[in-house]
Amino acid sequence: MEKHIIQQGSSTQKPSHGDTVNIHYKASMKHQDPYDSSLDRNTPFTFIVNSGQVISGLDQAVQTMQIGEIATFVIDPRHGYGSKGKLSLIPPNTTLYFEISLLNIEESMTSPDYLYRTSLKKKLLGNNYFKSGSYYNAISCYEQALDLIKQIKGTSPGKKEQMIALYSNISTCHYKLDEFDQSFQNSMEAFNLDPHHIKTCHRIGQIYLMKGEYSLGVRYVHYGLAKSPENTELLDLLHKLEEKQKAYLQSRKKAYSGLFQP
């Protein structure tokens, strides 16, 4: 599909799957006057993107546009009316020429862009609560943000990173509240998404240190060090865990050796 921009748009927002768009358009065939035009009717045309209401070429075209943009498109028959054409109006295998003006986007509440932006707003609100020490409110915001991001289907850009950050933030809040089981559970959710996430590996190591399970703490700290060998926080935590493990083993050795003394 060929595209030529006549007028640049006034917004960076572009339509995506499920959005409702309002456009003006002129549709023609090569070297012919328009066979259809919303301008002649003085009424914008409205349709839902990727709903099957229009030819696929029109769906694809509007998703490249910004609000206020005017552009022309050359749509080949595969994305037009194909080998069948359209009644007596469009012959088979006809290339179509569209001039489109994108007037407005009514965003779907289930579109990936909407879900991601709304999730990010909830996360930022949670950050504000966290900074003020209102950890339960922060957890609520982070969990709402997580629910939104999970609704995005597939592997959309930024989805995984956002989920890791949210699980990590929830874990930190629970840790601040001395709710270590919940902190551990959320850290493990983040770890399962990225086993070398520095903040997550550090948090898991801290919890194992508190539980006295030093060898497990060492294992998870090493996951983080595999990504960042010079990370000072991880190295400091590793030193603490190894010292605690050494002291624990020495105390056990001393206790057992006393059992066999007369």
PDB file of C-alpha atoms in Angstrom:
ATOM      1  CA  MET A   1       0.000   0.000   0.000  1.00  0.00           C
ATOM      2  CA  GLU A   2       1.376   3.389  -1.024  1.00  0.00           C
ATOM      3  CA  LYS A   3       0.833   6.423   1.163  1.00  0.00           C
ATOM      4  CA  HIS A   4       1.452  10.125   0.563  1.00  0.00           C
ATOM      5  CA  ILE A   5       0.801  12.673   3.301  1.00  0.00           C
ATOM      6  CA  ILE A   6      -0.938  15.869   2.205  1.00  0.00           C
ATOM      7  CA  GLN A   7      -1.267  17.408   5.675  1.00  0.00           C
ATOM      8  CA  GLN A   8       0.527  16.349   8.841  1.00  0.00           C
ATOM      9  CA  GLY A   9      -1.567  15.388  11.862  1.00  0.00           C
ATOM     10  CA  SER A  10      -1.905  17.413  15.038  1.00  0.00           C
ATOM     11  CA  SER A  11      -1.543  14.491  17.470  1.00  0.00           C
ATOM     12  CA  THR A  12       0.746  11.512  17.923  1.00  0.00           C
ATOM     13  CA  GLN A  13      -2.223   9.252  18.704  1.00  0.00           C
ATOM     14  CA  LYS A  14      -3.079   6.671  16.057  1.00  0.00           C
ATOM     15  CA  PRO A  15      -6.078   4.327  15.872  1.00  0.00           C
ATOM     16  CA  SER A  16      -5.683   0.712  16.886  1.00  0.00           C
ATOM     17  CA  HIS A  17      -7.780  -2.436  16.948  1.00  0.00           C
ATOM     18  CA  GLY A  18     -11.296  -1.799  18.266  1.00  0.00           C
ATOM     19  CA  ASP A  19     -11.158   1.990  18.127  1.00  0.00           C
ATOM     20  CA  THR A  20     -13.973   3.919  16.487  1.00  0.00           C
ATOM     21  CA  VAL A  21     -12.755   6.424  13.878  1.00  0.00           C
ATOM     22  CA  ASN A  22     -14.439   9.340  12.150  1.00  0.00           C
ATOM     23  CA  ILE A  23     -13.076  10.165   8.704  1.00  0.00           C
ATOM     24  CA  HIS A  24     -13.817  12.045   5.537  1.00  0.00           C
ATOM     25  CA  TYR A  25     -12.795  10.237   2.380  1.00  0.00           C
ATOM     26  CA  LYS A  26     -12.883  10.244  -1.393  1.00  0.00           C
ATOM     27  CA  ALA A  27     -12.625   6.896  -3.177  1.00  0.00           C
ATOM     28  CA  SER A  28     -11.818   6.537  -6.866  1.00  0.00           C
ATOM     29  CA  MET A  29     -10.359   4.262  -9.496  1.00  0.00           C
ATOM     30  CA  LYS A  30      -7.418   5.194 -11.685  1.00  0.00           C
ATOM     31  CA  HIS A  31      -7.999   8.239 -13.908  1.00  0.00           C
ATOM     32  CA  GLN A  32     -11.607   8.514 -12.790  1.00  0.00           C
ATOM     33  CA  ASP A  33     -13.683  10.867 -10.679  1.00  0.00           C
ATOM     34  CA  PRO A  34     -14.534   9.662  -7.173  1.00  0.00           C
ATOM     35  CA  TYR A  35     -17.191   6.966  -7.138  1.00  0.00           C
ATOM     36  CA  ASP A  36     -17.871   7.625  -3.450  1.00  0.00           C
ATOM     37  CA  SER A  37     -17.226  10.585  -1.156  1.00  0.00           C
ATOM     38  CA  SER A  38     -18.301  11.433   2.374  1.00  0.00           C
ATOM     39  CA  LEU A  39     -17.523  15.061   1.547  1.00  0.00           C
ATOM     40  CA  ASP A  40     -20.273  15.097  -1.079  1.00  0.00           C
ATOM     41  CA  ARG A  41     -22.698  13.924   1.617  1.00  0.00           C
ATOM     42  CA  ASN A  42     -21.217  16.418   4.090  1.00  0.00           C
ATOM     43  CA  THR A  43     -21.286  13.625   6.675  1.00  0.00           C
ATOM     44  CA  PRO A  44     -18.193  11.999   8.202  1.00  0.00           C
ATOM     45  CA  PHE A  45     -17.947   8.241   7.886  1.00  0.00           C
ATOM     46  CA  THR A  46     -17.622   6.228  11.123  1.00  0.00           C
ATOM     47  CA  PHE A  47     -16.423   2.664  11.561  1.00  0.00           C
ATOM     48  CA  ILE A  48     -14.694   0.397  14.091  1.00  0.00           C
ATOM     49  CA  VAL A  49     -11.123  -0.522  13.173  1.00  0.00           C
ATOM     50  CA  ASN A  50     -10.580  -4.196  12.262  1.00  0.00           C
ATOM     51  CA  SER A  51     -14.251  -5.058  12.801  1.00  0.00           C
ATOM     52  CA  GLY A  52     -14.857  -6.141   9.193  1.00  0.00           C
ATOM     53  CA  GLN A  53     -17.040  -3.121   8.450  1.00  0.00           C
ATOM     54  CA  VAL A  54     -14.747  -1.867   5.676  1.00  0.00           C
ATOM     55  CA  ILE A  55     -12.175  -3.261   3.253  1.00  0.00           C
ATOM     56  CA  SER A  56      -8.919  -4.300   4.938  1.00  0.00           C
ATOM     57  CA  GLY A  57      -7.000  -1.627   3.034  1.00  0.00           C
ATOM     58  CA  LEU A  58      -9.040   1.079   4.742  1.00  0.00           C
ATOM     59  CA  ASP A  59      -8.480  -0.547   8.153  1.00  0.00           C
ATOM     60  CA  GLN A  60      -4.735  -0.589   7.490  1.00  0.00           C
ATOM     61  CA  ALA A  61      -4.660   2.940   6.134  1.00  0.00           C
ATOM     62  CA  VAL A  62      -6.285   4.686   9.103  1.00  0.00           C
ATOM     63  CA  GLN A  63      -3.986   2.886  11.564  1.00  0.00           C
ATOM     64  CA  THR A  64      -1.032   4.748  10.022  1.00  0.00           C
ATOM     65  CA  MET A  65      -2.688   8.150  10.517  1.00  0.00           C
ATOM     66  CA  GLN A  66      -2.787  10.795  13.219  1.00  0.00           C
ATOM     67  CA  ILE A  67      -5.763  12.982  14.094  1.00  0.00           C
ATOM     68  CA  GLY A  68      -5.903  15.903  11.667  1.00  0.00           C
ATOM     69  CA  GLU A  69      -3.818  14.129   9.048  1.00  0.00           C
ATOM     70  CA  ILE A  70      -4.861  14.060   5.404  1.00  0.00           C
ATOM     71  CA  ALA A  71      -3.255  11.458   3.159  1.00  0.00           C
ATOM     72  CA  THR A  72      -3.749   9.562  -0.079  1.00  0.00           C
ATOM     73  CA  PHE A  73      -3.489   5.794  -0.337  1.00  0.00           C
ATOM     74  CA  VAL A  74      -3.138   3.372  -3.220  1.00  0.00           C
ATOM     75  CA  ILE A  75      -4.835   0.129  -2.189  1.00  0.00           C
ATOM     76  CA  ASP A  76      -4.204  -2.963  -4.280  1.00  0.00           C
ATOM     77  CA  PRO A  77      -7.044  -5.426  -4.997  1.00  0.00           C
ATOM     78  CA  ARG A  78      -5.920  -7.875  -2.304  1.00  0.00           C
ATOM     79  CA  HIS A  79      -6.892  -5.296   0.312  1.00  0.00           C
ATOM     80  CA  GLY A  80      -9.795  -3.918  -1.659  1.00  0.00           C
ATOM     81  CA  TYR A  81     -12.561  -5.892  -3.358  1.00  0.00           C
ATOM     82  CA  GLY A  82     -10.304  -8.598  -4.762  1.00  0.00           C
ATOM     83  CA  SER A  83     -11.086 -10.772  -7.752  1.00  0.00           C
ATOM     84  CA  LYS A  84     -14.848 -10.430  -7.251  1.00  0.00           C
ATOM     85  CA  GLY A  85     -15.120  -6.663  -7.320  1.00  0.00           C
ATOM     86  CA  LYS A  86     -18.251  -4.995  -5.970  1.00  0.00           C
ATOM     87  CA  LEU A  87     -21.391  -5.521  -7.995  1.00  0.00           C
ATOM     88  CA  SER A  88     -21.275  -3.308 -11.094  1.00  0.00           C
ATOM     89  CA  LEU A  89     -19.490  -0.471  -9.276  1.00  0.00           C
ATOM     90  CA  ILE A  90     -15.982  -1.915  -8.846  1.00  0.00           C
ATOM     91  CA  PRO A  91     -14.603  -4.304 -11.485  1.00  0.00           C
ATOM     92  CA  PRO A  92     -12.586  -7.358 -10.403  1.00  0.00           C
ATOM     93  CA  ASN A  93      -8.908  -6.827  -9.496  1.00  0.00           C
ATOM     94  CA  THR A  94      -9.215  -3.057  -9.317  1.00  0.00           C
ATOM     95  CA  THR A  95      -6.686  -0.809  -7.589  1.00  0.00           C
ATOM     96  CA  LEU A  96      -8.388   1.808  -5.424  1.00  0.00           C
ATOM     97  CA  TYR A  97      -7.311   5.361  -4.663  1.00  0.00           C
ATOM     98  CA  PHE A  98      -8.378   6.937  -1.377  1.00  0.00           C
ATOM     99  CA  GLU A  99      -7.925  10.393   0.046  1.00  0.00           C
ATOM    100  CA  ILE A 100      -8.596  10.198   3.773  1.00  0.00           C
ATOM    101  CA  SER A 101      -8.844  12.823   6.507  1.00  0.00           C
ATOM    102  CA  LEU A 102      -8.769  11.428  10.048  1.00  0.00           C
ATOM    103  CA  LEU A 103     -11.103  13.603  12.105  1.00  0.00           C
ATOM    104  CA  ASN A 104     -11.350  11.841  15.440  1.00  0.00           C
ATOM    105  CA  ILE A 105     -10.602   8.651  17.375  1.00  0.00           C
ATOM    106  CA  GLU A 106     -12.961   7.238  19.967  1.00  0.00           C
ATOM    107  CA  GLU A 107     -10.630   4.904  21.753  1.00  0.00           C
ATOM    108  CA  SER A 108     -11.796   1.445  22.758  1.00  0.00           C
ATOM    109  CA  MET A 109     -11.406   0.680  26.454  1.00  0.00           C
ATOM    110  CA  THR A 110     -10.037  -2.718  25.438  1.00  0.00           C
ATOM    111  CA  SER A 111      -7.430  -1.470  22.964  1.00  0.00           C
ATOM    112  CA  PRO A 112      -3.783  -2.182  23.872  1.00  0.00           C
ATOM    113  CA  ASP A 113      -2.873   1.510  23.805  1.00  0.00           C
ATOM    114  CA  TYR A 114      -5.696   2.436  26.170  1.00  0.00           C
ATOM    115  CA  LEU A 115      -4.939  -0.418  28.566  1.00  0.00           C
ATOM    116  CA  TYR A 116      -1.227   0.373  28.622  1.00  0.00           C
ATOM    117  CA  ARG A 117      -1.674   4.119  29.170  1.00  0.00           C
ATOM    118  CA  THR A 118      -4.301   3.595  31.875  1.00  0.00           C
ATOM    119  CA  SER A 119      -2.074   1.023  33.573  1.00  0.00           C
ATOM    120  CA  LEU A 120       0.819   3.489  33.513  1.00  0.00           C
ATOM    121  CA  LYS A 121      -1.342   6.205  35.108  1.00  0.00           C
ATOM    122  CA  LYS A 122      -2.315   3.809  37.908  1.00  0.00           C
ATOM    123  CA  LYS A 123       1.344   2.910  38.393  1.00  0.00           C
ATOM    124  CA  LEU A 124       2.367   6.574  38.665  1.00  0.00           C
ATOM    125  CA  LEU A 125      -0.404   7.181  41.195  1.00  0.00           C
ATOM    126  CA  GLY A 126       0.876   4.182  43.139  1.00  0.00           C
ATOM    127  CA  ASN A 127       4.378   5.691  43.067  1.00  0.00           C
ATOM    128  CA  ASN A 128       3.032   8.872  44.664  1.00  0.00           C
ATOM    129  CA  TYR A 129       1.352   6.886  47.423  1.00  0.00           C
ATOM    130  CA  PHE A 130       4.570   4.903  47.941  1.00  0.00           C
ATOM    131  CA  LYS A 131       6.647   8.073  48.321  1.00  0.00           C
ATOM    132  CA  SER A 132       4.236   9.341  50.987  1.00  0.00           C
ATOM    133  CA  GLY A 133       4.454   6.046  52.881  1.00  0.00           C
ATOM    134  CA  SER A 134       0.862   5.050  52.081  1.00  0.00           C
ATOM    135  CA  TYR A 135       1.793   1.503  51.148  1.00  0.00           C
ATOM    136  CA  TYR A 136      -1.668  -0.099  51.132  1.00  0.00           C
ATOM    137  CA  ASN A 137      -2.953   2.575  48.736  1.00  0.00           C
ATOM    138  CA  ALA A 138       0.130   2.043  46.609  1.00  0.00           C
ATOM    139  CA  ILE A 139      -0.510  -1.711  46.503  1.00  0.00           C
ATOM    140  CA  SER A 140      -4.105  -1.092  45.422  1.00  0.00           C
ATOM    141  CA  CYS A 141      -2.960   1.128  42.536  1.00  0.00           C
ATOM    142  CA  TYR A 142      -0.239  -1.279  41.458  1.00  0.00           C
ATOM    143  CA  GLU A 143      -2.666  -4.221  41.488  1.00  0.00           C
ATOM    144  CA  GLN A 144      -5.182  -2.259  39.395  1.00  0.00           C
ATOM    145  CA  ALA A 145      -2.386  -1.403  36.957  1.00  0.00           C
ATOM    146  CA  LEU A 146      -1.419  -5.082  36.819  1.00  0.00           C
ATOM    147  CA  ASP A 147      -5.005  -6.157  36.084  1.00  0.00           C
ATOM    148  CA  LEU A 148      -5.123  -3.689  33.182  1.00  0.00           C
ATOM    149  CA  ILE A 149      -1.811  -4.728  31.651  1.00  0.00           C
ATOM    150  CA  LYS A 150      -2.757  -8.415  31.871  1.00  0.00           C
ATOM    151  CA  GLN A 151      -5.766  -7.710  29.634  1.00  0.00           C
ATOM    152  CA  ILE A 152      -3.454  -6.880  26.730  1.00  0.00           C
ATOM    153  CA  LYS A 153      -3.362  -9.954  24.535  1.00  0.00           C
ATOM    154  CA  GLY A 154      -0.133 -11.406  23.220  1.00  0.00           C
ATOM    155  CA  THR A 155       3.342  -9.947  23.714  1.00  0.00           C
ATOM    156  CA  SER A 156       2.729  -6.245  23.193  1.00  0.00           C
ATOM    157  CA  PRO A 157       5.779  -3.949  23.491  1.00  0.00           C
ATOM    158  CA  GLY A 158       6.410  -2.982  27.098  1.00  0.00           C
ATOM    159  CA  LYS A 159       3.891  -5.435  28.574  1.00  0.00           C
ATOM    160  CA  LYS A 160       6.426  -7.780  30.163  1.00  0.00           C
ATOM    161  CA  GLU A 161       8.570  -4.937  31.523  1.00  0.00           C
ATOM    162  CA  GLN A 162       5.515  -3.226  33.015  1.00  0.00           C
ATOM    163  CA  MET A 163       4.386  -6.446  34.705  1.00  0.00           C
ATOM    164  CA  ILE A 164       7.839  -7.046  36.205  1.00  0.00           C
ATOM    165  CA  ALA A 165       7.973  -3.483  37.544  1.00  0.00           C
ATOM    166  CA  LEU A 166       4.506  -3.760  39.075  1.00  0.00           C
ATOM    167  CA  TYR A 167       5.150  -7.119  40.753  1.00  0.00           C
ATOM    168  CA  SER A 168       8.426  -5.721  42.063  1.00  0.00           C
ATOM    169  CA  ASN A 169       6.735  -2.575  43.405  1.00  0.00           C
ATOM    170  CA  ILE A 170       4.003  -4.609  45.110  1.00  0.00           C
ATOM    171  CA  SER A 171       6.673  -6.797  46.663  1.00  0.00           C
ATOM    172  CA  THR A 172       8.516  -3.745  47.988  1.00  0.00           C
ATOM    173  CA  CYS A 173       5.334  -2.377  49.567  1.00  0.00           C
ATOM    174  CA  HIS A 174       4.627  -5.655  51.357  1.00  0.00           C
ATOM    175  CA  TYR A 175       8.244  -5.792  52.492  1.00  0.00           C
ATOM    176  CA  LYS A 176       7.915  -2.301  53.989  1.00  0.00           C
ATOM    177  CA  LEU A 177       4.804  -3.526  55.831  1.00  0.00           C
ATOM    178  CA  ASP A 178       6.652  -6.603  57.176  1.00  0.00           C
ATOM    179  CA  GLU A 179       4.343  -8.811  55.100  1.00  0.00           C
ATOM    180  CA  PHE A 180       7.128 -11.043  53.904  1.00  0.00           C
ATOM    181  CA  ASP A 181       5.072 -13.920  52.504  1.00  0.00           C
ATOM    182  CA  GLN A 182       3.191 -11.555  50.170  1.00  0.00           C
ATOM    183  CA  SER A 183       6.449  -9.824  49.313  1.00  0.00           C
ATOM    184  CA  PHE A 184       8.032 -13.158  48.408  1.00  0.00           C
ATOM    185  CA  GLN A 185       5.047 -14.252  46.285  1.00  0.00           C
ATOM    186  CA  ASN A 186       5.136 -11.092  44.176  1.00  0.00           C
ATOM    187  CA  SER A 187       8.902 -11.237  43.835  1.00  0.00           C
ATOM    188  CA  MET A 188       8.611 -14.775  42.494  1.00  0.00           C
ATOM    189  CA  GLU A 189       6.016 -13.610  39.942  1.00  0.00           C
ATOM    190  CA  ALA A 190       8.537 -11.045  38.719  1.00  0.00           C
ATOM    191  CA  PHE A 191      11.350 -13.620  38.805  1.00  0.00           C
ATOM    192  CA  ASN A 192       9.344 -16.014  36.633  1.00  0.00           C
ATOM    193  CA  LEU A 193       9.091 -13.270  34.002  1.00  0.00           C
ATOM    194  CA  ASP A 194      12.783 -12.347  34.224  1.00  0.00           C
ATOM    195  CA  PRO A 195      15.095 -14.525  36.362  1.00  0.00           C
ATOM    196  CA  HIS A 196      17.894 -11.937  36.130  1.00  0.00           C
ATOM    197  CA  HIS A 197      15.928  -8.852  37.198  1.00  0.00           C
ATOM    198  CA  ILE A 198      18.284  -7.116  39.656  1.00  0.00           C
ATOM    199  CA  LYS A 199      15.697  -5.642  42.022  1.00  0.00           C
ATOM    200  CA  THR A 200      13.773  -8.916  42.184  1.00  0.00           C
ATOM    201  CA  CYS A 201      16.828 -11.077  42.873  1.00  0.00           C
ATOM    202  CA  HIS A 202      17.912  -8.679  45.614  1.00  0.00           C
ATOM    203  CA  ARG A 203      14.487  -8.736  47.268  1.00  0.00           C
ATOM    204  CA  ILE A 204      14.294 -12.557  47.210  1.00  0.00           C
ATOM    205  CA  GLY A 205      17.786 -12.723  48.678  1.00  0.00           C
ATOM    206  CA  GLN A 206      16.776 -10.318  51.467  1.00  0.00           C
ATOM    207  CA  ILE A 207      13.742 -12.417  52.361  1.00  0.00           C
ATOM    208  CA  TYR A 208      15.772 -15.629  52.475  1.00  0.00           C
ATOM    209  CA  LEU A 209      18.296 -13.829  54.676  1.00  0.00           C
ATOM    210  CA  MET A 210      15.512 -12.938  57.117  1.00  0.00           C
ATOM    211  CA  LYS A 211      14.173 -16.513  57.027  1.00  0.00           C
ATOM    212  CA  GLY A 212      17.605 -17.944  57.735  1.00  0.00           C
ATOM    213  CA  GLU A 213      17.615 -19.871  54.451  1.00  0.00           C
ATOM    214  CA  TYR A 214      21.009 -18.593  53.435  1.00  0.00           C
ATOM    215  CA  SER A 215      21.912 -21.068  50.691  1.00  0.00           C
ATOM    216  CA  LEU A 216      18.685 -20.276  48.813  1.00  0.00           C
ATOM    217  CA  GLY A 217      19.395 -16.569  49.180  1.00  0.00           C
ATOM    218  CA  VAL A 218      22.851 -17.077  47.707  1.00  0.00           C
ATOM    219  CA  ARG A 219      21.357 -18.920  44.739  1.00  0.00           C
ATOM    220  CA  TYR A 220      18.972 -16.087  43.829  1.00  0.00           C
ATOM    221  CA  VAL A 221      21.580 -13.368  44.327  1.00  0.00           C
ATOM    222  CA  HIS A 222      23.778 -15.214  41.831  1.00  0.00           C
ATOM    223  CA  TYR A 223      20.952 -15.025  39.273  1.00  0.00           C
ATOM    224  CA  GLY A 224      21.130 -11.253  39.503  1.00  0.00           C
ATOM    225  CA  LEU A 225      24.933 -11.181  39.462  1.00  0.00           C
ATOM    226  CA  ALA A 226      24.890 -13.182  36.223  1.00  0.00           C
ATOM    227  CA  LYS A 227      23.419 -10.069  34.620  1.00  0.00           C
ATOM    228  CA  SER A 228      25.266  -7.435  36.649  1.00  0.00           C
ATOM    229  CA  PRO A 229      28.462  -8.904  38.188  1.00  0.00           C
ATOM    230  CA  GLU A 230      29.572  -5.569  39.666  1.00  0.00           C
ATOM    231  CA  ASN A 231      26.271  -4.631  41.315  1.00  0.00           C
ATOM    232  CA  THR A 232      27.325  -3.447  44.776  1.00  0.00           C
ATOM    233  CA  GLU A 233      23.967  -4.087  46.468  1.00  0.00           C
ATOM    234  CA  LEU A 234      23.939  -7.678  45.287  1.00  0.00           C
ATOM    235  CA  LEU A 235      27.578  -8.184  46.235  1.00  0.00           C
ATOM    236  CA  ASP A 236      26.961  -6.773  49.718  1.00  0.00           C
ATOM    237  CA  LEU A 237      23.936  -9.024  50.175  1.00  0.00           C
ATOM    238  CA  LEU A 238      25.895 -12.025  48.916  1.00  0.00           C
ATOM    239  CA  HIS A 239      28.616 -11.309  51.490  1.00  0.00           C
ATOM    240  CA  LYS A 240      26.039 -11.150  54.306  1.00  0.00           C
ATOM    241  CA  LEU A 241      24.403 -14.390  53.192  1.00  0.00           C
ATOM    242  CA  GLU A 242      27.724 -16.224  52.899  1.00  0.00           C
ATOM    243  CA  GLU A 243      28.863 -14.999  56.315  1.00  0.00           C
ATOM    244  CA  LYS A 244      25.568 -16.050  57.892  1.00  0.00           C
ATOM    245  CA  GLN A 245      25.764 -19.430  56.163  1.00  0.00           C
ATOM    246  CA  LYS A 246      29.342 -19.904  57.359  1.00  0.00           C
ATOM    247  CA  ALA A 247      28.414 -19.018  60.943  1.00  0.00           C
ATOM    248  CA  TYR A 248      25.399 -21.315  60.808  1.00  0.00           C
ATOM    249  CA  LEU A 249      27.439 -24.261  59.573  1.00  0.00           C
ATOM    250  CA  GLN A 250      30.076 -23.659  62.212  1.00  0.00           C
ATOM    251  CA  SER A 251      27.454 -23.576  64.969  1.00  0.00           C
ATOM    252  CA  ARG A 252      25.945 -26.831  63.720  1.00  0.00           C
ATOM    253  CA  LYS A 253      29.358 -28.448  63.550  1.00  0.00           C
ATOM    254  CA  LYS A 254      30.103 -27.363  67.106  1.00  0.00           C
ATOM    255  CA  ALA A 255      26.721 -28.599  68.348  1.00  0.00           C
ATOM    256  CA  TYR A 256      27.114 -32.020  66.731  1.00  0.00           C
ATOM    257  CA  SER A 257      30.686 -32.441  67.861  1.00  0.00           C
ATOM    258  CA  GLY A 258      29.557 -31.997  71.461  1.00  0.00           C
ATOM    259  CA  LEU A 259      27.231 -34.978  71.185  1.00  0.00           C
ATOM    260  CA  PHE A 260      30.130 -37.416  70.980  1.00  0.00           C
ATOM    261  CA  GLN A 261      32.195 -35.972  73.786  1.00  0.00           C
ATOM    262  CA  PRO A 262      32.271 -37.931  77.106  1.00  0.00           C
TER     263      PRO A 262
END
